[in-house]
C-alpha cells in the first residue's frame, strides 16, 4: 500500500536524481508491477523483462509524473503500454532497436548499502551466492563487478538500452544482498 506522503517525498528526491530514492521506489513497487505482468503474460521471463523496462522508462520520465495520480497507477499504465508494444513487435516480428542517442542518466555510481554488503563477502562465498540468481542477473553482476564494465559497455554487450541495464543491476544487487543476508 502507498502512503501518499512517503511516496511523494521519495518521488521528489527521485526527480532530483537520488539513487536511494530510485531504489526505494523499485523496492516498494516491484512486486505490484511484476505481479500485474505475471497475470497478463503468464510467463515469468516476460513479466520480469516488462517490469525492468517499466521501471527503466518510469525513472527516465520521472519528471513528467503528475502527483495528482497514484504512483502505482502511473507505473501500471507504463507497464501496460510496454506489454502492448511487445505484443505488436512480436506480431510484426520486428526486433527492438536500441536508441542510445537518447540516454538519460537515471542512477549514479554512488555505492549503495547493497554494494557495500556485496563487497564485504569473500570471493568464493560471493560467487556461490551469485549462482543462486537468475542467469540474466548473474550476467549483469559479472559484467559490472568482475569485468568492471561501464553501464554503456554492458548495454552494448547485452544489446539493451542503458536504462534497462541500470534497473537490472539495481534489482540484481538487491536480490544478491537478500541471498547474502539469509546466511
CSV table of C-alpha atoms in Angstrom, one decimal:
chain,number,residue,atom,x,y,z
A,1,UNK,CA,0.0,0.0,0.0
A,2,UNK,CA,1.1,3.5,-0.8
A,3,UNK,CA,1.4,6.1,1.9
A,4,UNK,CA,0.9,9.2,-0.2
A,5,UNK,CA,3.1,11.4,1.9
A,6,UNK,CA,6.1,9.0,2.0
A,7,UNK,CA,5.8,8.2,-1.7
A,8,UNK,CA,5.5,11.9,-2.6
A,9,UNK,CA,8.7,12.7,-0.7
A,10,UNK,CA,10.6,9.8,-2.3
A,11,UNK,CA,9.4,10.8,-5.8
A,12,UNK,CA,10.6,14.4,-5.1
A,13,UNK,CA,14.0,13.0,-4.3
A,14,UNK,CA,14.0,10.7,-7.3
A,15,UNK,CA,13.2,13.8,-9.5
A,16,UNK,CA,16.4,15.3,-8.2
A,17,UNK,CA,18.3,12.1,-9.2
A,18,UNK,CA,18.7,10.3,-5.8
A,19,UNK,CA,19.7,6.7,-6.3
A,20,UNK,CA,18.4,5.8,-2.9
A,21,UNK,CA,15.0,7.2,-3.9
A,22,UNK,CA,15.0,5.2,-7.1
A,23,UNK,CA,16.0,2.1,-5.1
A,24,UNK,CA,13.1,2.7,-2.6
A,25,UNK,CA,10.6,3.1,-5.5
A,26,UNK,CA,11.9,-0.1,-7.1
A,27,UNK,CA,11.6,-2.0,-3.8
A,28,UNK,CA,8.2,-0.6,-3.0
A,29,UNK,CA,6.5,-1.1,-6.3
A,30,UNK,CA,8.4,-4.0,-7.9
A,31,UNK,CA,6.1,-6.8,-6.7
A,32,UNK,CA,2.9,-4.9,-7.7
A,33,UNK,CA,4.1,-4.3,-11.3
A,34,UNK,CA,5.7,-7.8,-11.6
A,35,UNK,CA,2.5,-9.5,-10.3
A,36,UNK,CA,0.4,-7.5,-12.6
A,37,UNK,CA,2.5,-8.5,-15.6
A,38,UNK,CA,2.7,-12.1,-14.5
A,39,UNK,CA,-1.1,-12.3,-14.6
A,40,UNK,CA,-1.1,-10.7,-18.1
A,41,UNK,CA,1.7,-12.6,-19.7
A,42,UNK,CA,1.6,-15.9,-17.7
A,43,UNK,CA,5.3,-16.0,-18.3
A,44,UNK,CA,7.9,-15.2,-15.6
A,45,UNK,CA,10.6,-14.1,-18.0
A,46,UNK,CA,8.3,-11.8,-20.0
A,47,UNK,CA,6.8,-10.4,-16.7
A,48,UNK,CA,10.3,-9.7,-15.4
A,49,UNK,CA,11.6,-8.1,-18.6
A,50,UNK,CA,8.5,-5.9,-18.9
A,51,UNK,CA,8.9,-4.9,-15.2
A,52,UNK,CA,12.5,-3.9,-15.8
A,53,UNK,CA,11.5,-1.9,-18.8
A,54,UNK,CA,8.7,-0.3,-16.8
A,55,UNK,CA,11.0,1.0,-14.1
A,56,UNK,CA,13.6,2.0,-16.7
A,57,UNK,CA,11.0,4.1,-18.5
A,58,UNK,CA,9.5,5.4,-15.3
A,59,UNK,CA,12.9,6.5,-13.9
A,60,UNK,CA,13.7,8.1,-17.3
A,61,UNK,CA,10.4,10.0,-17.3
A,62,UNK,CA,10.1,10.6,-13.5
A,63,UNK,CA,10.0,14.4,-14.0
A,64,UNK,CA,6.8,14.0,-16.1
A,65,UNK,CA,4.9,12.2,-13.3
A,66,UNK,CA,1.8,14.0,-12.2
A,67,UNK,CA,1.4,13.7,-8.4
A,68,UNK,CA,-2.4,14.0,-8.6
A,69,UNK,CA,-2.4,10.3,-9.6
A,70,UNK,CA,-1.2,7.4,-7.6
A,71,UNK,CA,2.3,6.4,-8.5
A,72,UNK,CA,1.4,2.7,-8.7
A,73,UNK,CA,-1.3,3.6,-11.3
A,74,UNK,CA,1.2,5.5,-13.4
A,75,UNK,CA,3.6,2.5,-13.2
A,76,UNK,CA,0.9,0.1,-14.2
A,77,UNK,CA,-0.1,2.3,-17.2
A,78,UNK,CA,3.5,2.4,-18.4
A,79,UNK,CA,3.7,-1.4,-17.9
A,80,UNK,CA,0.5,-2.0,-19.9
A,81,UNK,CA,1.8,0.1,-22.7
A,82,UNK,CA,5.2,-1.7,-22.8
A,83,UNK,CA,3.3,-5.1,-22.9
A,84,UNK,CA,1.1,-3.9,-25.8
A,85,UNK,CA,4.2,-2.7,-27.6
A,86,UNK,CA,5.8,-6.1,-27.0
A,87,UNK,CA,2.8,-7.9,-28.5
A,88,UNK,CA,2.8,-5.7,-31.5
A,89,UNK,CA,6.5,-6.2,-32.1
A,90,UNK,CA,6.1,-9.9,-31.8
A,91,UNK,CA,3.2,-9.9,-34.3
A,92,UNK,CA,5.2,-8.0,-36.8
A,93,UNK,CA,8.4,-9.9,-36.0
A,94,UNK,CA,10.4,-6.7,-35.7
A,95,UNK,CA,13.4,-6.8,-33.4
A,96,UNK,CA,13.7,-3.9,-30.9
A,97,UNK,CA,16.3,-1.4,-32.0
A,98,UNK,CA,18.4,0.4,-29.4
A,99,UNK,CA,18.5,4.1,-29.5
A,100,UNK,CA,21.5,5.0,-27.4
A,101,UNK,CA,21.3,8.7,-28.5
A,102,UNK,CA,18.6,9.5,-26.0
A,103,UNK,CA,20.3,8.1,-22.9
A,104,UNK,CA,19.5,9.9,-19.7
A,105,UNK,CA,21.5,9.2,-16.6
A,106,UNK,CA,19.0,7.6,-14.1
A,107,UNK,CA,21.2,6.2,-11.4
A,108,UNK,CA,24.5,7.4,-10.2
A,109,UNK,CA,27.6,5.3,-9.3
A,110,UNK,CA,27.5,6.1,-5.6
A,111,UNK,CA,27.8,2.8,-3.7
A,112,UNK,CA,24.5,1.7,-2.1
A,113,UNK,CA,24.1,-0.4,1.0
A,114,UNK,CA,23.8,-3.4,-1.2
A,115,UNK,CA,27.1,-2.6,-2.9
A,116,UNK,CA,28.8,-2.4,0.4
A,117,UNK,CA,27.4,-5.7,1.6
A,118,UNK,CA,28.4,-7.4,-1.7
A,119,UNK,CA,32.0,-6.1,-1.5
A,120,UNK,CA,32.4,-7.4,2.1
A,121,UNK,CA,31.9,-11.0,1.1
A,122,UNK,CA,34.8,-13.2,0.3
A,123,UNK,CA,35.1,-14.2,-3.3
A,124,UNK,CA,34.2,-17.9,-3.1
A,125,UNK,CA,31.2,-17.2,-1.0
A,126,UNK,CA,30.2,-14.3,-3.3
A,127,UNK,CA,30.4,-16.5,-6.4
A,128,UNK,CA,28.2,-19.2,-4.8
A,129,UNK,CA,25.6,-16.6,-3.9
A,130,UNK,CA,25.7,-15.1,-7.4
A,131,UNK,CA,25.0,-18.6,-8.8
A,132,UNK,CA,21.7,-18.5,-6.9
A,133,UNK,CA,20.4,-15.6,-9.0
A,134,UNK,CA,18.7,-15.9,-12.4
A,135,UNK,CA,21.1,-16.1,-15.3
A,136,UNK,CA,20.3,-12.6,-16.6
A,137,UNK,CA,21.1,-11.1,-13.1
A,138,UNK,CA,24.3,-13.2,-12.9
A,139,UNK,CA,25.4,-11.8,-16.2
A,140,UNK,CA,24.9,-8.2,-15.3
A,141,UNK,CA,26.6,-8.6,-11.9
A,142,UNK,CA,29.5,-10.4,-13.6
A,143,UNK,CA,29.9,-7.7,-16.3
A,144,UNK,CA,29.8,-4.9,-13.8
A,145,UNK,CA,31.8,-6.2,-10.9
A,146,UNK,CA,34.2,-8.8,-12.4
A,147,UNK,CA,34.7,-7.3,-15.8
A,148,UNK,CA,34.4,-3.8,-14.4
A,149,UNK,CA,32.4,-2.6,-17.5
A,150,UNK,CA,30.5,0.7,-17.5
A,151,UNK,CA,26.8,0.8,-17.9
A,152,UNK,CA,27.2,1.9,-21.5
A,153,UNK,CA,29.6,-1.0,-22.2
A,154,UNK,CA,27.2,-3.5,-20.6
A,155,UNK,CA,24.3,-2.1,-22.6
A,156,UNK,CA,26.3,-2.5,-25.8
A,157,UNK,CA,27.3,-6.1,-24.9
A,158,UNK,CA,23.8,-7.1,-23.9
A,159,UNK,CA,22.3,-5.2,-26.8
A,160,UNK,CA,19.8,-3.5,-24.4
A,161,UNK,CA,19.1,0.2,-23.6
A,162,UNK,CA,21.3,1.5,-20.9
A,163,UNK,CA,18.4,2.3,-18.5
A,164,UNK,CA,17.3,-1.3,-18.6
A,165,UNK,CA,20.8,-2.3,-17.6
A,166,UNK,CA,20.7,0.1,-14.7
A,167,UNK,CA,17.4,-1.2,-13.4
A,168,UNK,CA,18.6,-4.9,-13.9
A,169,UNK,CA,21.8,-4.1,-12.0
A,170,UNK,CA,19.8,-2.4,-9.2
A,171,UNK,CA,17.5,-5.4,-9.0
A,172,UNK,CA,20.3,-7.9,-9.1
A,173,UNK,CA,22.2,-6.2,-6.3
A,174,UNK,CA,19.0,-6.1,-4.2
A,175,UNK,CA,18.4,-9.9,-4.8
A,176,UNK,CA,22.1,-10.7,-4.1
A,177,UNK,CA,22.0,-8.7,-0.9
A,178,UNK,CA,18.9,-10.7,0.2
A,179,UNK,CA,20.7,-14.0,-0.5
A,180,UNK,CA,23.8,-12.8,1.5
A,181,UNK,CA,21.6,-11.7,4.4
A,182,UNK,CA,19.9,-15.1,4.6
A,183,UNK,CA,23.2,-16.8,5.6
